[in-house]
Coordinates of C-alpha atoms in Angstrom, one line a residue:
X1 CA 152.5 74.7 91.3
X2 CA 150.1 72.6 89.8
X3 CA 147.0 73.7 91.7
X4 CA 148.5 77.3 91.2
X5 CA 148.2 76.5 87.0
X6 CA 144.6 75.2 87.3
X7 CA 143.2 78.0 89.7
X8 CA 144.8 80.2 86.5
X9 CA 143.0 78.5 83.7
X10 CA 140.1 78.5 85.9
X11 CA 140.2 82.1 86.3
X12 CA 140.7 82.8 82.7
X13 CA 138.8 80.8 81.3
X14 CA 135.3 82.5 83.4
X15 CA 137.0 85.7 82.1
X16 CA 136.3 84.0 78.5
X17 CA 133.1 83.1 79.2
X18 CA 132.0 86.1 80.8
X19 CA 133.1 88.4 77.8
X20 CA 130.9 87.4 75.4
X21 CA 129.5 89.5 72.7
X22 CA 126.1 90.2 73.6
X23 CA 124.7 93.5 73.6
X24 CA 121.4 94.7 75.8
X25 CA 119.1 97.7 75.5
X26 CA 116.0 98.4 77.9
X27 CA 112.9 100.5 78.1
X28 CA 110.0 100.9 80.8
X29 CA 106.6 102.6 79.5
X30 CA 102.8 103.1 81.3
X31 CA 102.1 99.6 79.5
X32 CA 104.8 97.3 79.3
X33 CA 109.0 97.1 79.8
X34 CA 110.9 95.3 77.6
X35 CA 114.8 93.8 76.7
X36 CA 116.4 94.0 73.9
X37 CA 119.2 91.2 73.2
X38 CA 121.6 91.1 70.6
X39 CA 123.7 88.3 69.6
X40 CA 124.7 86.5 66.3
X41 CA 122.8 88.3 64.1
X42 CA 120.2 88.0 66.0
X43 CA 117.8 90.3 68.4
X44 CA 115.5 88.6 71.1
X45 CA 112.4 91.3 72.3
X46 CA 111.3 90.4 75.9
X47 CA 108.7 92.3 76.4
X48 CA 106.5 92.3 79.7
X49 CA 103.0 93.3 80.7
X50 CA 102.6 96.1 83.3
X51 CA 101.7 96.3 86.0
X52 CA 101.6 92.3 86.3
X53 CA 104.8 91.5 84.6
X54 CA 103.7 88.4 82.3
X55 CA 104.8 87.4 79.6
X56 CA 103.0 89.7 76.3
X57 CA 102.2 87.3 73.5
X58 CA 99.5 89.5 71.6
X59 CA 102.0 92.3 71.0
X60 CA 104.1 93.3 67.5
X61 CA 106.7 94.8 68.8
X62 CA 108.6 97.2 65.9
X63 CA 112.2 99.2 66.3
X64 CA 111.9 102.7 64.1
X65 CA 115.1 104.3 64.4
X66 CA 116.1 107.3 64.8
X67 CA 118.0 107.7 61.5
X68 CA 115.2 107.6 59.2
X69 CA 117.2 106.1 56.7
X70 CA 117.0 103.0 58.2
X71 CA 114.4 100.8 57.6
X72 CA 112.3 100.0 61.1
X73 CA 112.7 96.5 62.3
X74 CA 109.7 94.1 62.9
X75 CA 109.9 91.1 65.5
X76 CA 107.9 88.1 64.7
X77 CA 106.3 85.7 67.8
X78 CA 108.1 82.9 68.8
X79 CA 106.9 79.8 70.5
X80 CA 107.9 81.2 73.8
X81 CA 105.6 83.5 75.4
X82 CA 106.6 87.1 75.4
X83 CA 109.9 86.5 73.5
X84 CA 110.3 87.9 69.2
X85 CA 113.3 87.6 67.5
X86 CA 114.5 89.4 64.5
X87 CA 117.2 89.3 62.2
X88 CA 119.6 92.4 62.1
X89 CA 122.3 92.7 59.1
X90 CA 124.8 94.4 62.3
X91 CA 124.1 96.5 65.2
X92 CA 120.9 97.2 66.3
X93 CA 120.0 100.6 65.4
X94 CA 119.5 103.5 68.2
X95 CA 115.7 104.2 68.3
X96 CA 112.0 103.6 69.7
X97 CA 110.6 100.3 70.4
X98 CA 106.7 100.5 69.8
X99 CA 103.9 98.4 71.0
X100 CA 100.2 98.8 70.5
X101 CA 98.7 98.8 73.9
X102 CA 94.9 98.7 73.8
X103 CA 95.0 100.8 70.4
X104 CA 97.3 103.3 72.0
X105 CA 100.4 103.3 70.3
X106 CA 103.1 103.6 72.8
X107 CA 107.1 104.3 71.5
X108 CA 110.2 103.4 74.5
X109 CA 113.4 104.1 73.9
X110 CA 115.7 101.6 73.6
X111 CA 118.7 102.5 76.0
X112 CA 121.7 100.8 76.1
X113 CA 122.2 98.5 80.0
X114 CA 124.9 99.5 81.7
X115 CA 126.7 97.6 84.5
X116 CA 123.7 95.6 84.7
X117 CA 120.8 98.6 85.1
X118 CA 119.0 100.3 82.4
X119 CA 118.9 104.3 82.5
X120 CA 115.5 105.0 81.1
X121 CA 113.8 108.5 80.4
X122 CA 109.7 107.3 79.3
X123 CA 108.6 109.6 76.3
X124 CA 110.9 111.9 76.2
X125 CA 114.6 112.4 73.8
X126 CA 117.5 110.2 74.3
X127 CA 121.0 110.7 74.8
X128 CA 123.2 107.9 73.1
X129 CA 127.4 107.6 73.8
X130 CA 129.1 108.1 70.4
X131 CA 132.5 107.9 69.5
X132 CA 134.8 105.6 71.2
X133 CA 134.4 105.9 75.0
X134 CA 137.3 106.5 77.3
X135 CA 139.1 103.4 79.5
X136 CA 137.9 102.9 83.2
X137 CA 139.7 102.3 85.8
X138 CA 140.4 99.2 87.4
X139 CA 138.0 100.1 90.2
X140 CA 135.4 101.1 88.1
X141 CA 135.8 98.2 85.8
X142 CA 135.5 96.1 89.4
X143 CA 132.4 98.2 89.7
X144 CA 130.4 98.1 86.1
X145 CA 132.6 95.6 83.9
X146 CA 131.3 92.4 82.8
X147 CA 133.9 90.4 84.8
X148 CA 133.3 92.0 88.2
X149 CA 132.7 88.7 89.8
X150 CA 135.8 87.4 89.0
X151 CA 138.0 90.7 88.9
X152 CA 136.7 91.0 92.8
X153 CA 137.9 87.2 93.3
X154 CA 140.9 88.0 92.1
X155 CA 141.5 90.7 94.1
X156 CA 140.1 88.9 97.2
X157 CA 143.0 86.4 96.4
X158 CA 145.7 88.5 95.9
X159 CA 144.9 90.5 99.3
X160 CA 145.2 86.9 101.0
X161 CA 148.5 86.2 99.5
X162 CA 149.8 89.5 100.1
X163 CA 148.5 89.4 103.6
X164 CA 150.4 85.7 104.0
X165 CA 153.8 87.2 103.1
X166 CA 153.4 90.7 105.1
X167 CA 152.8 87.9 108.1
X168 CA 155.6 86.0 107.3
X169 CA 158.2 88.8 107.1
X170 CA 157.3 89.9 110.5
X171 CA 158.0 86.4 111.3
X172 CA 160.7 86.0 109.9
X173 CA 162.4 89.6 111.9
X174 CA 161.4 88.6 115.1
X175 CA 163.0 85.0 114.2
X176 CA 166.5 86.3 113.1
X177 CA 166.7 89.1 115.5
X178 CA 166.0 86.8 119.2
X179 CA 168.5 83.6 117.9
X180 CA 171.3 82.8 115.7
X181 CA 170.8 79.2 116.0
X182 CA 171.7 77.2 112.9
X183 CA 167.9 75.8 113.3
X184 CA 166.5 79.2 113.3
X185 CA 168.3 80.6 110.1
X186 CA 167.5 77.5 108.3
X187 CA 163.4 77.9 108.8
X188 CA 164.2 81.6 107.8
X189 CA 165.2 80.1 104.6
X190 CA 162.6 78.0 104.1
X191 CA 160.4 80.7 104.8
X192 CA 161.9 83.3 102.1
X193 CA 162.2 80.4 100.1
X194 CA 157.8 79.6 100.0
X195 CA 157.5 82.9 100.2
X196 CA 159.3 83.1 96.7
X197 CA 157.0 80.7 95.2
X198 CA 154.5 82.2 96.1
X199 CA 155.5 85.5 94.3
X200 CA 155.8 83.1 91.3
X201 CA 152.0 82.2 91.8
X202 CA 151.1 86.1 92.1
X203 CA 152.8 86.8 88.8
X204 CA 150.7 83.8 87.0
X205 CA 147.6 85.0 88.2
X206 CA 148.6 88.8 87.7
X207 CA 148.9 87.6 84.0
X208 CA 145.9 85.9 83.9
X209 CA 143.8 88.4 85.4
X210 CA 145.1 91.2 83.2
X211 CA 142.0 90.8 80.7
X212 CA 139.8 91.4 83.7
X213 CA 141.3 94.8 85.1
X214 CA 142.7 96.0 80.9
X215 CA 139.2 95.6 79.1
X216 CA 137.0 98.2 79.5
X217 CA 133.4 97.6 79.2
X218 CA 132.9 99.2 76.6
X219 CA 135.3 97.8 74.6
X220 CA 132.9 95.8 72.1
X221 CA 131.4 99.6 70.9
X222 CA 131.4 100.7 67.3
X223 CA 131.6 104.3 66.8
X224 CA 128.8 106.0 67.1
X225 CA 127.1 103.7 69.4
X226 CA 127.7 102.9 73.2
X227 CA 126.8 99.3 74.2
X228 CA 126.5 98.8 77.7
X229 CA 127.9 96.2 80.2
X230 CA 126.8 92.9 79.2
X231 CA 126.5 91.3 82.7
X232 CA 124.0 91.1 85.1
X233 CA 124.7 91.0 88.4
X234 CA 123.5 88.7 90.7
X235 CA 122.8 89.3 94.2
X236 CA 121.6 92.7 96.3
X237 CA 123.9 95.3 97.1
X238 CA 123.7 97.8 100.1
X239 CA 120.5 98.5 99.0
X240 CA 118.9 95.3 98.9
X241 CA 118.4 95.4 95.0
X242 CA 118.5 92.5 93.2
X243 CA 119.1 92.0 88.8
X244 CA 117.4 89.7 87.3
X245 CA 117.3 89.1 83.9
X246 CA 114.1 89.2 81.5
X247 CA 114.5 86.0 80.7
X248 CA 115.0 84.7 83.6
X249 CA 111.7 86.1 85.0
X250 CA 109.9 84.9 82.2
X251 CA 111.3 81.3 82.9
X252 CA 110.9 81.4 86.7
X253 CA 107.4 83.2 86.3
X254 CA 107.7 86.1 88.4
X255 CA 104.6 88.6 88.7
X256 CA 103.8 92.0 90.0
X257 CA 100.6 93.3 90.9
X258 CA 100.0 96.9 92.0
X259 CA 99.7 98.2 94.7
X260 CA 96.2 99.2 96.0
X261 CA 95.1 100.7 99.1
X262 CA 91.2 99.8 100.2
X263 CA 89.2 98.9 103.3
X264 CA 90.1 95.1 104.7
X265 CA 88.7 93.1 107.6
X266 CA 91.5 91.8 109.7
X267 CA 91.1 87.9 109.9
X268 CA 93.0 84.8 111.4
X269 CA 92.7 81.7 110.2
X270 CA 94.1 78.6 112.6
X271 CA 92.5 75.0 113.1
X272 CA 90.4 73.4 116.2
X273 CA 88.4 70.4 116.5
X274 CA 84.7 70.0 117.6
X275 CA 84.1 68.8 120.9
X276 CA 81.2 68.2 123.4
X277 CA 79.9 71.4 125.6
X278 CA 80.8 70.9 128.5
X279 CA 78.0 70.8 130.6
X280 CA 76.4 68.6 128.1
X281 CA 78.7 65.9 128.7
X282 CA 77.5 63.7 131.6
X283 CA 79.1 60.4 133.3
X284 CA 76.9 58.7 134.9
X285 CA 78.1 57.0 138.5
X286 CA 77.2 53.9 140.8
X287 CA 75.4 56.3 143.9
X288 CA 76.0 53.3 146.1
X289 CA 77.5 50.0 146.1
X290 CA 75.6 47.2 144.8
X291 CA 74.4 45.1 141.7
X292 CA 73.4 46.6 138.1
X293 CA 70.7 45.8 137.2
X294 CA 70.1 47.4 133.6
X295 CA 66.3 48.9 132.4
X296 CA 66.8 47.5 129.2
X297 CA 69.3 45.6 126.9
X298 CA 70.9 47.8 124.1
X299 CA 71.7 51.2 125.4
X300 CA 75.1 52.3 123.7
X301 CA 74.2 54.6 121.0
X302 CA 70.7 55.2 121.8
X303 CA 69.0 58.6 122.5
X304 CA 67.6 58.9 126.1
X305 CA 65.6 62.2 127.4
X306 CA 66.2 63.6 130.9
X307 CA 64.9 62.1 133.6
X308 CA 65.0 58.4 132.0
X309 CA 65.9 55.6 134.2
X310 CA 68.9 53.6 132.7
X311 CA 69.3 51.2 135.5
X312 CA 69.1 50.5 139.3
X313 CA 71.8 49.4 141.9
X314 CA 70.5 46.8 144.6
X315 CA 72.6 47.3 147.4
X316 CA 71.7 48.0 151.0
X317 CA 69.3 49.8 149.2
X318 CA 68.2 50.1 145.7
X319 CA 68.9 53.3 144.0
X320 CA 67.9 54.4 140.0
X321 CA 70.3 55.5 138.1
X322 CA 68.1 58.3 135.5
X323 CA 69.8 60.5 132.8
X324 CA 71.0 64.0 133.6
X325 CA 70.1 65.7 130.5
X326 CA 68.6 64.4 126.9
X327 CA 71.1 63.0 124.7
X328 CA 72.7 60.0 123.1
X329 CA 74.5 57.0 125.1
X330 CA 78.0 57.0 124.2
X331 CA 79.7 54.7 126.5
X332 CA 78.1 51.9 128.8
X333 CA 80.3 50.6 131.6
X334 CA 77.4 48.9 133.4
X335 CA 77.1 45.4 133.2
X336 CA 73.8 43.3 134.1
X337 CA 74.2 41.6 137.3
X338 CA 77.8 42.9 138.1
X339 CA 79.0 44.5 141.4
X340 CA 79.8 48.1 141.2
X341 CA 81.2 50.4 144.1
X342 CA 80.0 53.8 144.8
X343 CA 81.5 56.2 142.2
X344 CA 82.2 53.9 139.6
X345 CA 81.5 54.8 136.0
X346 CA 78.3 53.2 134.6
X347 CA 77.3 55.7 131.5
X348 CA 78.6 58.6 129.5
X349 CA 75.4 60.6 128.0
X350 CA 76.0 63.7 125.2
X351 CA 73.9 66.3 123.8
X352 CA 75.9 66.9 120.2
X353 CA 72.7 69.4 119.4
X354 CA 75.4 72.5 120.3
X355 CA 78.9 71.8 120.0
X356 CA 81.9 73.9 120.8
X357 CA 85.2 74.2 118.6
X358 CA 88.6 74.2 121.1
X359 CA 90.4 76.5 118.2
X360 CA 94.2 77.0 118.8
X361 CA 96.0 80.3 118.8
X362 CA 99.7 81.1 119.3
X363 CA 100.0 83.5 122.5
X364 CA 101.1 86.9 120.0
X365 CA 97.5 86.3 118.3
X366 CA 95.3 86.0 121.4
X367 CA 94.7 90.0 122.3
X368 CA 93.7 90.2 118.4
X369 CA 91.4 87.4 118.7
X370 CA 90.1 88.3 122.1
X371 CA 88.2 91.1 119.6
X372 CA 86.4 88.6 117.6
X373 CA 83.0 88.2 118.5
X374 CA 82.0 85.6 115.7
X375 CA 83.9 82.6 114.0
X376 CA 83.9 80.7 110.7
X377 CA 84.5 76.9 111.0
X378 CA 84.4 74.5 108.3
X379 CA 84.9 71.0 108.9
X380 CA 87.7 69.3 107.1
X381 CA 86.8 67.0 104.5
X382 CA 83.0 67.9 104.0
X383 CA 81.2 71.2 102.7
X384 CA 79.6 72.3 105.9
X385 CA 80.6 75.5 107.2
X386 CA 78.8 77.6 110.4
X387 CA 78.9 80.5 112.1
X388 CA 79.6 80.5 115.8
X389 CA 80.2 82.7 118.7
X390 CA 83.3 83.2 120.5
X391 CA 82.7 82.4 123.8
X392 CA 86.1 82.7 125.8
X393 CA 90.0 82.7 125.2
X394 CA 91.7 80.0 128.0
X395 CA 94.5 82.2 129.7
X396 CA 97.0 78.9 129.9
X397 CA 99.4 78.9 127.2
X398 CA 100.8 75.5 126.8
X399 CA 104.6 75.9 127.1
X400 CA 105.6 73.6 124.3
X401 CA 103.5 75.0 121.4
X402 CA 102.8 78.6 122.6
X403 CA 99.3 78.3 121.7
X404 CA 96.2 78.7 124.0
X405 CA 92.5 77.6 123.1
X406 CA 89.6 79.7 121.5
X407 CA 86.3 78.6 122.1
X408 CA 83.7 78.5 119.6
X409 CA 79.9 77.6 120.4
X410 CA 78.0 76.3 116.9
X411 CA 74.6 74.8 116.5
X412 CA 74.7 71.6 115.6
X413 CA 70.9 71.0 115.6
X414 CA 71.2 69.3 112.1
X415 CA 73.2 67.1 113.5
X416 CA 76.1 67.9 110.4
X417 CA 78.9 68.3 112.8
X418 CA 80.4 64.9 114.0
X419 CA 82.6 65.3 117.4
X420 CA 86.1 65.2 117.1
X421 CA 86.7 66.3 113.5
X422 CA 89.3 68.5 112.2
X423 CA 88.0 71.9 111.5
X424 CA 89.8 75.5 110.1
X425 CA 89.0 77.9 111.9
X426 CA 88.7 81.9 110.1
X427 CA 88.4 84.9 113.4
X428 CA 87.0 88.0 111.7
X429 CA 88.7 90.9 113.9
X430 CA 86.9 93.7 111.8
X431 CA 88.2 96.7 110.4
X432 CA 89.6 99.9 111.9
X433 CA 88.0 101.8 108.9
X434 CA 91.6 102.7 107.5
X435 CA 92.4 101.5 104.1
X436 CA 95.3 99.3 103.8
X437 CA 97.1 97.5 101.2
X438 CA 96.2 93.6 100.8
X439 CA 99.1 90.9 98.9
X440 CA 98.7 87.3 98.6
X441 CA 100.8 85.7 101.6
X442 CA 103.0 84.0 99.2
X443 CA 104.1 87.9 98.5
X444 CA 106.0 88.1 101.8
X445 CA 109.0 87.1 102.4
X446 CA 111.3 85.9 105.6
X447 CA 114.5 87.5 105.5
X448 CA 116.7 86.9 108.9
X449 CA 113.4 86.9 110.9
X450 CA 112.7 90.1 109.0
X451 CA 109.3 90.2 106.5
X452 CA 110.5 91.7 103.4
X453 CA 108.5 91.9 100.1
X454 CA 109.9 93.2 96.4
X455 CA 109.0 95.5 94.6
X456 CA 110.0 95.8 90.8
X457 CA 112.0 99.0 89.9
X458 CA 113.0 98.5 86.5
X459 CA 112.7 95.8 83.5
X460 CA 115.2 93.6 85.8
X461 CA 115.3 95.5 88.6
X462 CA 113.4 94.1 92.2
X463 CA 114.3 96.1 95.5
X464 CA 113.6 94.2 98.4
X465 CA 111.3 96.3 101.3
X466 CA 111.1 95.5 105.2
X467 CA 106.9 95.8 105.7
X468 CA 104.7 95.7 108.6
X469 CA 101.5 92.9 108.2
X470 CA 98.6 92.0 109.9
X471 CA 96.3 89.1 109.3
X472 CA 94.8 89.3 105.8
X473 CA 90.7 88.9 104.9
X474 CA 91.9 85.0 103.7
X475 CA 94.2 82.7 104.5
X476 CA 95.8 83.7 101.7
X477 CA 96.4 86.9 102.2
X478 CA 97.9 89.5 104.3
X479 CA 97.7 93.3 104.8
X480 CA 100.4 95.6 104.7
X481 CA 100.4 98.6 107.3
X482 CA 103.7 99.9 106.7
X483 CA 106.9 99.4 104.0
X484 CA 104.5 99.8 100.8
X485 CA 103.6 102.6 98.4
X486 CA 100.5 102.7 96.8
X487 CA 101.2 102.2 93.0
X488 CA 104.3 100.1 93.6
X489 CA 104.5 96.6 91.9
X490 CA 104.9 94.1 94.6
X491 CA 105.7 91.1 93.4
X492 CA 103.4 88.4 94.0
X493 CA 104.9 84.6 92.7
X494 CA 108.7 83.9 92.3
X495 CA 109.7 85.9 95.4
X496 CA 111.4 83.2 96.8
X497 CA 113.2 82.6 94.1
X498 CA 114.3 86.6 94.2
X499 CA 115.2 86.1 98.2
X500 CA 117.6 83.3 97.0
X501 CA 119.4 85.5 94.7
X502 CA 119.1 88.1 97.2
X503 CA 121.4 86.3 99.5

């Protein structure tokens, strides 16, 4: 019983907290969308940039109303950015928000939010509720009312309990009618009897949830004006919409951008590291078993041309050992005056004057790739960056990572390219010549293995959009084939943060 009193007070007191008497008005125009709260005396302007959603702070946003005996309303700046406040002496009159936008003067309605969405109608005559408006049902107050949350708990909860004793009534029929056992008619009664307390339990919460179902939404009207639903939903619905207030935006910093179809390059961008070519990396070997004997002291690290002689063997008969190919000494095994055997490793010689990048790719990437014909590298940690060719694509994919290696060939004449370092790697694929539409990376979303982005459908509106993508012209980017409209506003930072509410 006592668990069953707190889950009540719980329940009523969100229903408290949830009714509270603030009233919202939106409007959406070429230039800007803007909110309009009103509490205390008080209304807040949030009023938002289009197509990139920030915050406007050079704005003087002004309410004339429709009755022109009302005086219009001026908002002053606060220190927040994009947010003016005015004093109003009760409700805020029905009219026309208008904003100077580049010397155009542009006039909104101001419509009333409903069940968290604002009905809009740019430029053109408004329709405002008067009167008092009539009682919805429960089912529509579930559906619009500013306690939806907690009127569907509540229902959720009550279908449980209901669904307990329907369970144990069956229960208890089959109990009474296969024994008469003393045993079984006594856990009958303790049954009915639970099953009694819990009717108790329905009744409290029945009573404490009659504020949610009995107030209509509307409730807070004065004649003559219709204030919307207060709440905003969180969350997306069938259609994968999610409401998010102005504020919130403005706090989380979410930004559109529009848009834009135009020619792109289809790039990758992965990383590799620099390596010696192959056929310019020589080991030198004993040719027969014998004593070094070394040509001179001091070979690691020197550079030797082709044909040199490093050192002799003296066996059965005396062999030179001369460089393969021009180049620097990188390892010396030899020793002067120490046996060898035939095939034992005496030098390594390298030729760093071309290099070759071993890039890696995951295995979905490597038909794209296999188009390239030319590669960016630039090393990590240092300024240089050079062009190379792509040579080949290895056909082993390793099992673990799922990647196979590019090849790159680069000059490294200048001798600006140490072996071994890290480098990023950017595959220019070209261009198909159709124009596509190109969004910062950070634009698309995961969702369930599913790339989704969102796109902004109203002041605090965001519909979320399955899309196709391809690699973008940066590493930063990607392009969009398929899910976008031209015009839309995609947005671009705070996405995450919308996939979050999303789910």
């Amino acid at each position: 019983m006592r668990n069953t009193l707190i889950l009540a007070a719980f329940v009523a007191g969100a229903n408290l907290a949830l009714a509270s008497d603030i009233h919202r008005y939106s409007g959406e125009g070429e230039g800007f969308d803007f909110v309009i709260e009103t509490s205390g005396g008080t209304a807040s302007v949030y009023l938002a940039k289009k197509p990139t959603n920030e915050p406007w702070t050079g704005a003087v946003p002004r309410l004339v109303p429709d009755d022109e005996k009302v005086q219009a309303l001026t908002f002053e700046k606060t220190a927040a950015a994009g947010v003016f406040t005015a004093k109003i002496p009760g409700d805020l009159p029905e009219g026309q928000l208008e904003v100077s936008v580049d010397g155009k003067l542009e006039a909104i309605d101001a419509i009333a939010i409903s069940g968290g969405s604002a009905e809009h109608d740019d430029h053109a005559g408004h329709e405002h509720g008067h009167g008092a408006q009539p009682r919805k049902s429960p089912l529509e107050m579930l559906k619009n009312g500013p306690t939806s949350g907690v009127a569907m708990a509540g229902l959720f909860f009550l279908g449980l309990v209901f669904g307990r004793i329907g369970r144990r009534g069956k229960r208890n029929k089959a109990l009474e009618a296969t024994t008469r056992e003393a045993q079984a008619v006594a856990n009958s009664n303790e049954l009915k009897r639970k099953d009694d307390q819990v009717k108790k339990t329905v009744a409290i919460l029945a009573l404490t949830l009659v504020p949610v179902f009995g107030s209509p939404s509307d409730a807070r009207a004065n004649e003559g004006h219709s204030h919307g639903d207060v709440a905003i939903k969180g969350g997306a619905g069938a259609t994968g919409e999610v409401q998010v207030t102005k504020k919130s935006q403005f706090l989380v910093g979410v930004r559109t951008v529009s848009a834009t179809k135009a020619p792109v390059r289809e790039t990758l961008v992965t990383f590799g590291h620099v390596a010696p070519k192959p056929d310019l990396d020589q080991s030198l070997r004993a040719p027969t078993a014998g004593f070094v004997r070394l040509n001179t002291k001091g070979l690691l690290g020197t550079t030797v041309r082709k044909g040199q002689t490093l050192a002799r063997v003296e066996g059965l008969n005396t062999v030179d050992v001369r460089a393969p190919i021009d180049g620097v000494v990188m390892e010396v095994e030899a020793r002067e005056g120490a046996r060898v055997e035939a095939g034992e490793k005496l030098f390594r010689i390298i030729d760093a004057r071309t290099v070759w990048v071993d890039a890696e790719v995951f295995q979905r990437d490597l038909a794209a790739v296999g188009k390239a014909t030319e590669a960016k590298v630039r090393i990590d940690g240092t300024t240089v960056v050079a062009s190379g060719k792509v040579l080949a694509v290895k056909t082993i994919v390793d099992e673990g990572s799922l990647t196979a290696k590019v090849f790159i060939e680069l000059d490294n004449s200048a001798g600006e390219i140490p072996l071994g370092a890290l480098s990023n790697v950017t595959f220019d694929m070209g261009s198909d010549g159709a124009p596509a539409i190109e969004l910062p990376r950070d634009a698309v979303m995961n969702r369930g293995g599913e790339r989704v982005v969102f796109v902004q459908t109203g002041p605090e509106s965001f519909l979320a959009k399955p899309v196709v993508t391809r690699f973008g012209t940066s590493p930063a980017s990607v392009v969009v084939t398929g899910g976008v409209n031209e015009g839309e506003r995609v947005v671009v930072s705070g996405a995450y943060q919308l996939l979050v509410g999303a789910n």
